[in-house]
Amino acid sequence: MDGMEAYGQNAALQFRLMTLNDIPDVMIIEYEAFTMPWTEEAFRNELTNNHFAKYMVMELDGTAIGYAGMWTIMDEAHITNIAVRQAYRGRKLGEKLLDELMKTAAYLGMERMTLEVRVSNLVAQRLYEKKGFESAGLRKGYYSDNQEDAMIMWANLPPAGRSGEEEGSVTDS
């Protein structure tokens, strides 16, 4: 039984902060996912020098199968990357990764989240729209590999923590 057959039964899907030791695994994901992959040095710089950067790894049974990153500036989070190993796509794991990134951003006090996505990447656009992102314009010629435009998308993040309205919650009155 491979990891995906186990997924949903008793496989352990976990999210954790990315470390320098994760870079080799992240590079495999990066090359599978992007026509213009980041370099190892770019990730090393993000993890060691960029105090605005927050990166996480998604693991299935201890194996890195996805990662996501964002910059948190003031009350806004800017998604830099989000990717899942090719063999694990189409199973809503990208959605789980985005959910975790959005929860983390809200927990850190971010109120809004933004990203750029290729205008041709309709699968990603549908996922982002499902999660509350709306188009806010285009960046013409944003992608240097083919001068493709990027759609700018924004979403409001729900406040982190309990609202006090969930069943079983305790509120002061």
JSON list of C-alpha atoms in Angstrom, two decimals:
[
{"chain": "A", "resi": 1, "resn": "MET", "atom": "CA", "xyz": [0.00, 0.00, 0.00]},
{"chain": "A", "resi": 2, "resn": "ASP", "atom": "CA", "xyz": [1.51, 3.36, -1.00]},
{"chain": "A", "resi": 3, "resn": "GLY", "atom": "CA", "xyz": [1.17, 6.56, 1.03]},
{"chain": "A", "resi": 4, "resn": "MET", "atom": "CA", "xyz": [-1.87, 7.77, -0.86]},
{"chain": "A", "resi": 5, "resn": "GLU", "atom": "CA", "xyz": [-3.74, 4.50, -0.45]},
{"chain": "A", "resi": 6, "resn": "ALA", "atom": "CA", "xyz": [-3.17, 4.86, 3.27]},
{"chain": "A", "resi": 7, "resn": "TYR", "atom": "CA", "xyz": [-4.17, 8.55, 3.18]},
{"chain": "A", "resi": 8, "resn": "GLY", "atom": "CA", "xyz": [-7.64, 8.90, 4.60]},
{"chain": "A", "resi": 9, "resn": "GLN", "atom": "CA", "xyz": [-7.38, 5.66, 6.54]},
{"chain": "A", "resi": 10, "resn": "ASN", "atom": "CA", "xyz": [-4.52, 5.91, 8.98]},
{"chain": "A", "resi": 11, "resn": "ALA", "atom": "CA", "xyz": [-1.82, 7.92, 7.24]},
{"chain": "A", "resi": 12, "resn": "ALA", "atom": "CA", "xyz": [-0.41, 10.83, 9.19]},
{"chain": "A", "resi": 13, "resn": "LEU", "atom": "CA", "xyz": [-0.74, 14.16, 7.35]},
{"chain": "A", "resi": 14, "resn": "GLN", "atom": "CA", "xyz": [1.19, 16.82, 9.26]},
{"chain": "A", "resi": 15, "resn": "PHE", "atom": "CA", "xyz": [2.17, 20.45, 8.81]},
{"chain": "A", "resi": 16, "resn": "ARG", "atom": "CA", "xyz": [5.29, 21.95, 10.34]},
{"chain": "A", "resi": 17, "resn": "LEU", "atom": "CA", "xyz": [7.71, 24.82, 9.87]},
{"chain": "A", "resi": 18, "resn": "MET", "atom": "CA", "xyz": [10.24, 24.36, 7.09]},
{"chain": "A", "resi": 19, "resn": "THR", "atom": "CA", "xyz": [13.88, 24.01, 8.13]},
{"chain": "A", "resi": 20, "resn": "LEU", "atom": "CA", "xyz": [17.12, 24.19, 6.19]},
{"chain": "A", "resi": 21, "resn": "ASN", "atom": "CA", "xyz": [17.18, 20.37, 6.22]},
{"chain": "A", "resi": 22, "resn": "ASP", "atom": "CA", "xyz": [13.95, 20.38, 4.16]},
{"chain": "A", "resi": 23, "resn": "ILE", "atom": "CA", "xyz": [15.49, 22.24, 1.21]},
{"chain": "A", "resi": 24, "resn": "PRO", "atom": "CA", "xyz": [16.50, 19.09, -0.79]},
{"chain": "A", "resi": 25, "resn": "ASP", "atom": "CA", "xyz": [12.93, 17.71, -0.56]},
{"chain": "A", "resi": 26, "resn": "VAL", "atom": "CA", "xyz": [11.44, 21.12, -1.32]},
{"chain": "A", "resi": 27, "resn": "MET", "atom": "CA", "xyz": [13.64, 21.39, -4.42]},
{"chain": "A", "resi": 28, "resn": "ILE", "atom": "CA", "xyz": [12.14, 18.16, -5.79]},
{"chain": "A", "resi": 29, "resn": "ILE", "atom": "CA", "xyz": [8.65, 19.60, -5.32]},
{"chain": "A", "resi": 30, "resn": "GLU", "atom": "CA", "xyz": [9.78, 22.95, -6.77]},
{"chain": "A", "resi": 31, "resn": "TYR", "atom": "CA", "xyz": [11.10, 21.37, -9.98]},
{"chain": "A", "resi": 32, "resn": "GLU", "atom": "CA", "xyz": [7.95, 19.28, -10.42]},
{"chain": "A", "resi": 33, "resn": "ALA", "atom": "CA", "xyz": [5.64, 22.24, -9.91]},
{"chain": "A", "resi": 34, "resn": "PHE", "atom": "CA", "xyz": [7.17, 25.28, -11.58]},
{"chain": "A", "resi": 35, "resn": "THR", "atom": "CA", "xyz": [8.63, 26.20, -14.96]},
{"chain": "A", "resi": 36, "resn": "MET", "atom": "CA", "xyz": [10.89, 28.70, -13.18]},
{"chain": "A", "resi": 37, "resn": "PRO", "atom": "CA", "xyz": [11.86, 26.96, -9.93]},
{"chain": "A", "resi": 38, "resn": "TRP", "atom": "CA", "xyz": [13.53, 28.82, -7.11]},
{"chain": "A", "resi": 39, "resn": "THR", "atom": "CA", "xyz": [17.12, 27.92, -6.27]},
{"chain": "A", "resi": 40, "resn": "GLU", "atom": "CA", "xyz": [18.33, 26.27, -3.09]},
{"chain": "A", "resi": 41, "resn": "GLU", "atom": "CA", "xyz": [20.02, 29.56, -2.24]},
{"chain": "A", "resi": 42, "resn": "ALA", "atom": "CA", "xyz": [16.70, 31.41, -2.57]},
{"chain": "A", "resi": 43, "resn": "PHE", "atom": "CA", "xyz": [15.09, 29.08, -0.01]},
{"chain": "A", "resi": 44, "resn": "ARG", "atom": "CA", "xyz": [18.14, 29.29, 2.25]},
{"chain": "A", "resi": 45, "resn": "ASN", "atom": "CA", "xyz": [17.90, 33.08, 2.14]},
{"chain": "A", "resi": 46, "resn": "GLU", "atom": "CA", "xyz": [14.16, 33.03, 2.88]},
{"chain": "A", "resi": 47, "resn": "LEU", "atom": "CA", "xyz": [14.69, 30.80, 5.91]},
{"chain": "A", "resi": 48, "resn": "THR", "atom": "CA", "xyz": [17.72, 32.57, 7.35]},
{"chain": "A", "resi": 49, "resn": "ASN", "atom": "CA", "xyz": [17.58, 36.24, 6.29]},
{"chain": "A", "resi": 50, "resn": "ASN", "atom": "CA", "xyz": [13.98, 37.19, 5.51]},
{"chain": "A", "resi": 51, "resn": "HIS", "atom": "CA", "xyz": [12.25, 37.95, 8.81]},
{"chain": "A", "resi": 52, "resn": "PHE", "atom": "CA", "xyz": [8.93, 38.43, 6.99]},
{"chain": "A", "resi": 53, "resn": "ALA", "atom": "CA", "xyz": [9.05, 34.89, 5.51]},
{"chain": "A", "resi": 54, "resn": "LYS", "atom": "CA", "xyz": [7.11, 31.96, 6.95]},
{"chain": "A", "resi": 55, "resn": "TYR", "atom": "CA", "xyz": [7.37, 28.56, 5.25]},
{"chain": "A", "resi": 56, "resn": "MET", "atom": "CA", "xyz": [5.75, 25.24, 6.07]},
{"chain": "A", "resi": 57, "resn": "VAL", "atom": "CA", "xyz": [6.09, 21.67, 4.88]},
{"chain": "A", "resi": 58, "resn": "MET", "atom": "CA", "xyz": [3.22, 19.21, 4.47]},
{"chain": "A", "resi": 59, "resn": "GLU", "atom": "CA", "xyz": [4.25, 15.64, 5.27]},
{"chain": "A", "resi": 60, "resn": "LEU", "atom": "CA", "xyz": [2.48, 12.37, 4.70]},
{"chain": "A", "resi": 61, "resn": "ASP", "atom": "CA", "xyz": [3.83, 9.61, 6.93]},
{"chain": "A", "resi": 62, "resn": "GLY", "atom": "CA", "xyz": [7.01, 11.62, 7.46]},
{"chain": "A", "resi": 63, "resn": "THR", "atom": "CA", "xyz": [7.67, 12.34, 3.76]},
{"chain": "A", "resi": 64, "resn": "ALA", "atom": "CA", "xyz": [7.51, 15.91, 2.45]},
{"chain": "A", "resi": 65, "resn": "ILE", "atom": "CA", "xyz": [4.82, 16.01, -0.24]},
{"chain": "A", "resi": 66, "resn": "GLY", "atom": "CA", "xyz": [4.09, 19.74, -0.34]},
{"chain": "A", "resi": 67, "resn": "TYR", "atom": "CA", "xyz": [5.16, 23.12, 0.93]},
{"chain": "A", "resi": 68, "resn": "ALA", "atom": "CA", "xyz": [3.90, 26.67, 1.10]},
{"chain": "A", "resi": 69, "resn": "GLY", "atom": "CA", "xyz": [5.36, 30.04, 1.94]},
{"chain": "A", "resi": 70, "resn": "MET", "atom": "CA", "xyz": [4.25, 33.57, 2.64]},
{"chain": "A", "resi": 71, "resn": "TRP", "atom": "CA", "xyz": [5.58, 36.93, 3.66]},
{"chain": "A", "resi": 72, "resn": "THR", "atom": "CA", "xyz": [3.78, 38.57, 6.58]},
{"chain": "A", "resi": 73, "resn": "ILE", "atom": "CA", "xyz": [3.97, 42.36, 6.46]},
{"chain": "A", "resi": 74, "resn": "MET", "atom": "CA", "xyz": [1.88, 44.54, 8.76]},
{"chain": "A", "resi": 75, "resn": "ASP", "atom": "CA", "xyz": [-1.57, 42.91, 8.58]},
{"chain": "A", "resi": 76, "resn": "GLU", "atom": "CA", "xyz": [-1.20, 41.31, 5.13]},
{"chain": "A", "resi": 77, "resn": "ALA", "atom": "CA", "xyz": [0.16, 37.95, 4.06]},
{"chain": "A", "resi": 78, "resn": "HIS", "atom": "CA", "xyz": [1.54, 37.48, 0.56]},
{"chain": "A", "resi": 79, "resn": "ILE", "atom": "CA", "xyz": [1.70, 33.87, -0.65]},
{"chain": "A", "resi": 80, "resn": "THR", "atom": "CA", "xyz": [5.06, 33.32, -2.33]},
{"chain": "A", "resi": 81, "resn": "ASN", "atom": "CA", "xyz": [4.78, 29.63, -3.23]},
{"chain": "A", "resi": 82, "resn": "ILE", "atom": "CA", "xyz": [2.44, 26.72, -2.78]},
{"chain": "A", "resi": 83, "resn": "ALA", "atom": "CA", "xyz": [3.10, 23.33, -4.34]},
{"chain": "A", "resi": 84, "resn": "VAL", "atom": "CA", "xyz": [2.34, 19.63, -3.97]},
{"chain": "A", "resi": 85, "resn": "ARG", "atom": "CA", "xyz": [4.33, 16.69, -5.37]},
{"chain": "A", "resi": 86, "resn": "GLN", "atom": "CA", "xyz": [2.98, 15.64, -8.74]},
{"chain": "A", "resi": 87, "resn": "ALA", "atom": "CA", "xyz": [2.11, 12.10, -7.56]},
{"chain": "A", "resi": 88, "resn": "TYR", "atom": "CA", "xyz": [-0.15, 13.55, -4.82]},
{"chain": "A", "resi": 89, "resn": "ARG", "atom": "CA", "xyz": [-2.09, 16.12, -6.86]},
{"chain": "A", "resi": 90, "resn": "GLY", "atom": "CA", "xyz": [-5.81, 15.88, -7.46]},
{"chain": "A", "resi": 91, "resn": "ARG", "atom": "CA", "xyz": [-6.53, 14.68, -3.92]},
{"chain": "A", "resi": 92, "resn": "LYS", "atom": "CA", "xyz": [-7.37, 18.01, -2.28]},
{"chain": "A", "resi": 93, "resn": "LEU", "atom": "CA", "xyz": [-3.99, 18.14, -0.53]},
{"chain": "A", "resi": 94, "resn": "GLY", "atom": "CA", "xyz": [-3.26, 21.56, -2.07]},
{"chain": "A", "resi": 95, "resn": "GLU", "atom": "CA", "xyz": [-6.51, 22.75, -0.50]},
{"chain": "A", "resi": 96, "resn": "LYS", "atom": "CA", "xyz": [-5.44, 21.39, 2.89]},
{"chain": "A", "resi": 97, "resn": "LEU", "atom": "CA", "xyz": [-2.07, 23.12, 2.50]},
{"chain": "A", "resi": 98, "resn": "LEU", "atom": "CA", "xyz": [-3.75, 26.42, 1.61]},
{"chain": "A", "resi": 99, "resn": "ASP", "atom": "CA", "xyz": [-6.15, 26.04, 4.56]},
{"chain": "A", "resi": 100, "resn": "GLU", "atom": "CA", "xyz": [-3.20, 25.56, 6.91]},
{"chain": "A", "resi": 101, "resn": "LEU", "atom": "CA", "xyz": [-1.37, 28.56, 5.45]},
{"chain": "A", "resi": 102, "resn": "MET", "atom": "CA", "xyz": [-4.47, 30.75, 5.83]},
{"chain": "A", "resi": 103, "resn": "LYS", "atom": "CA", "xyz": [-4.98, 29.58, 9.44]},
{"chain": "A", "resi": 104, "resn": "THR", "atom": "CA", "xyz": [-1.35, 30.31, 10.22]},
{"chain": "A", "resi": 105, "resn": "ALA", "atom": "CA", "xyz": [-1.61, 33.79, 8.70]},
{"chain": "A", "resi": 106, "resn": "ALA", "atom": "CA", "xyz": [-4.73, 34.54, 10.74]},
{"chain": "A", "resi": 107, "resn": "TYR", "atom": "CA", "xyz": [-3.05, 33.23, 13.89]},
{"chain": "A", "resi": 108, "resn": "LEU", "atom": "CA", "xyz": [-0.15, 35.62, 13.22]},
{"chain": "A", "resi": 109, "resn": "GLY", "atom": "CA", "xyz": [-2.61, 38.54, 13.09]},
{"chain": "A", "resi": 110, "resn": "MET", "atom": "CA", "xyz": [-2.90, 38.90, 9.34]},
{"chain": "A", "resi": 111, "resn": "GLU", "atom": "CA", "xyz": [-6.24, 40.27, 8.15]},
{"chain": "A", "resi": 112, "resn": "ARG", "atom": "CA", "xyz": [-5.84, 39.84, 4.38]},
{"chain": "A", "resi": 113, "resn": "MET", "atom": "CA", "xyz": [-3.96, 37.54, 2.05]},
{"chain": "A", "resi": 114, "resn": "THR", "atom": "CA", "xyz": [-2.81, 38.08, -1.52]},
{"chain": "A", "resi": 115, "resn": "LEU", "atom": "CA", "xyz": [-1.11, 36.13, -4.29]},
{"chain": "A", "resi": 116, "resn": "GLU", "atom": "CA", "xyz": [-0.34, 36.15, -7.98]},
{"chain": "A", "resi": 117, "resn": "VAL", "atom": "CA", "xyz": [-1.38, 33.23, -10.19]},
{"chain": "A", "resi": 118, "resn": "ARG", "atom": "CA", "xyz": [-0.81, 32.59, -13.89]},
{"chain": "A", "resi": 119, "resn": "VAL", "atom": "CA", "xyz": [-3.88, 33.57, -15.92]},
{"chain": "A", "resi": 120, "resn": "SER", "atom": "CA", "xyz": [-3.67, 30.13, -17.56]},
{"chain": "A", "resi": 121, "resn": "ASN", "atom": "CA", "xyz": [-3.73, 28.25, -14.23]},
{"chain": "A", "resi": 122, "resn": "LEU", "atom": "CA", "xyz": [-7.48, 27.76, -13.97]},
{"chain": "A", "resi": 123, "resn": "VAL", "atom": "CA", "xyz": [-7.19, 24.88, -11.48]},
{"chain": "A", "resi": 124, "resn": "ALA", "atom": "CA", "xyz": [-5.38, 27.09, -8.97]},
{"chain": "A", "resi": 125, "resn": "GLN", "atom": "CA", "xyz": [-7.73, 30.01, -9.62]},
{"chain": "A", "resi": 126, "resn": "ARG", "atom": "CA", "xyz": [-10.76, 27.83, -8.84]},
{"chain": "A", "resi": 127, "resn": "LEU", "atom": "CA", "xyz": [-9.16, 26.67, -5.59]},
{"chain": "A", "resi": 128, "resn": "TYR", "atom": "CA", "xyz": [-8.37, 30.24, -4.56]},
{"chain": "A", "resi": 129, "resn": "GLU", "atom": "CA", "xyz": [-11.90, 31.40, -5.41]},
{"chain": "A", "resi": 130, "resn": "LYS", "atom": "CA", "xyz": [-13.32, 28.51, -3.35]},
{"chain": "A", "resi": 131, "resn": "LYS", "atom": "CA", "xyz": [-11.26, 29.82, -0.41]},
{"chain": "A", "resi": 132, "resn": "GLY", "atom": "CA", "xyz": [-12.60, 33.36, -0.75]},
{"chain": "A", "resi": 133, "resn": "PHE", "atom": "CA", "xyz": [-10.00, 34.95, -3.01]},
{"chain": "A", "resi": 134, "resn": "GLU", "atom": "CA", "xyz": [-11.22, 37.45, -5.60]},
{"chain": "A", "resi": 135, "resn": "SER", "atom": "CA", "xyz": [-9.47, 38.85, -8.64]},
{"chain": "A", "resi": 136, "resn": "ALA", "atom": "CA", "xyz": [-8.16, 42.38, -8.14]},
{"chain": "A", "resi": 137, "resn": "GLY", "atom": "CA", "xyz": [-6.38, 42.98, -11.43]},
{"chain": "A", "resi": 138, "resn": "LEU", "atom": "CA", "xyz": [-3.51, 41.80, -13.60]},
{"chain": "A", "resi": 139, "resn": "ARG", "atom": "CA", "xyz": [0.25, 42.16, -13.58]},
{"chain": "A", "resi": 140, "resn": "LYS", "atom": "CA", "xyz": [1.11, 42.31, -17.29]},
{"chain": "A", "resi": 141, "resn": "GLY", "atom": "CA", "xyz": [4.04, 40.13, -18.36]},
{"chain": "A", "resi": 142, "resn": "TYR", "atom": "CA", "xyz": [4.70, 39.07, -14.75]},
{"chain": "A", "resi": 143, "resn": "TYR", "atom": "CA", "xyz": [6.22, 35.68, -15.55]},
{"chain": "A", "resi": 144, "resn": "SER", "atom": "CA", "xyz": [9.61, 36.09, -17.20]},
{"chain": "A", "resi": 145, "resn": "ASP", "atom": "CA", "xyz": [9.69, 32.61, -18.77]},
{"chain": "A", "resi": 146, "resn": "ASN", "atom": "CA", "xyz": [6.90, 33.44, -21.24]},
{"chain": "A", "resi": 147, "resn": "GLN", "atom": "CA", "xyz": [5.69, 36.96, -20.33]},
{"chain": "A", "resi": 148, "resn": "GLU", "atom": "CA", "xyz": [2.37, 35.51, -19.15]},
{"chain": "A", "resi": 149, "resn": "ASP", "atom": "CA", "xyz": [0.17, 37.83, -17.11]},
{"chain": "A", "resi": 150, "resn": "ALA", "atom": "CA", "xyz": [-0.51, 37.15, -13.45]},
{"chain": "A", "resi": 151, "resn": "MET", "atom": "CA", "xyz": [-3.92, 37.56, -11.88]},
{"chain": "A", "resi": 152, "resn": "ILE", "atom": "CA", "xyz": [-3.70, 39.34, -8.53]},
{"chain": "A", "resi": 153, "resn": "MET", "atom": "CA", "xyz": [-6.07, 37.84, -5.98]},
{"chain": "A", "resi": 154, "resn": "TRP", "atom": "CA", "xyz": [-7.02, 38.93, -2.45]},
{"chain": "A", "resi": 155, "resn": "ALA", "atom": "CA", "xyz": [-8.97, 37.35, 0.38]},
{"chain": "A", "resi": 156, "resn": "ASN", "atom": "CA", "xyz": [-10.03, 38.52, 3.82]},
{"chain": "A", "resi": 157, "resn": "LEU", "atom": "CA", "xyz": [-8.91, 36.17, 6.56]},
{"chain": "A", "resi": 158, "resn": "PRO", "atom": "CA", "xyz": [-11.23, 35.18, 9.38]},
{"chain": "A", "resi": 159, "resn": "PRO", "atom": "CA", "xyz": [-10.05, 36.25, 12.82]},
{"chain": "A", "resi": 160, "resn": "ALA", "atom": "CA", "xyz": [-7.91, 33.62, 14.50]},
{"chain": "A", "resi": 161, "resn": "GLY", "atom": "CA", "xyz": [-9.11, 31.82, 17.58]},
{"chain": "A", "resi": 162, "resn": "ARG", "atom": "CA", "xyz": [-12.55, 31.02, 18.81]},
{"chain": "A", "resi": 163, "resn": "SER", "atom": "CA", "xyz": [-15.40, 33.37, 18.10]},
{"chain": "A", "resi": 164, "resn": "GLY", "atom": "CA", "xyz": [-17.29, 32.28, 21.19]},
{"chain": "A", "resi": 165, "resn": "GLU", "atom": "CA", "xyz": [-20.18, 31.14, 19.03]},
{"chain": "A", "resi": 166, "resn": "GLU", "atom": "CA", "xyz": [-19.14, 27.52, 18.56]},
{"chain": "A", "resi": 167, "resn": "GLU", "atom": "CA", "xyz": [-21.10, 24.84, 20.33]},
{"chain": "A", "resi": 168, "resn": "GLY", "atom": "CA", "xyz": [-19.64, 24.16, 23.72]},
{"chain": "A", "resi": 169, "resn": "SER", "atom": "CA", "xyz": [-17.64, 27.35, 23.93]},
{"chain": "A", "resi": 170, "resn": "VAL", "atom": "CA", "xyz": [-17.56, 29.44, 27.06]},
{"chain": "A", "resi": 171, "resn": "THR", "atom": "CA", "xyz": [-17.99, 33.20, 26.96]},
{"chain": "A", "resi": 172, "resn": "ASP", "atom": "CA", "xyz": [-18.00, 35.85, 29.63]},
{"chain": "A", "resi": 173, "resn": "SER", "atom": "CA", "xyz": [-21.38, 37.51, 30.11]}
]
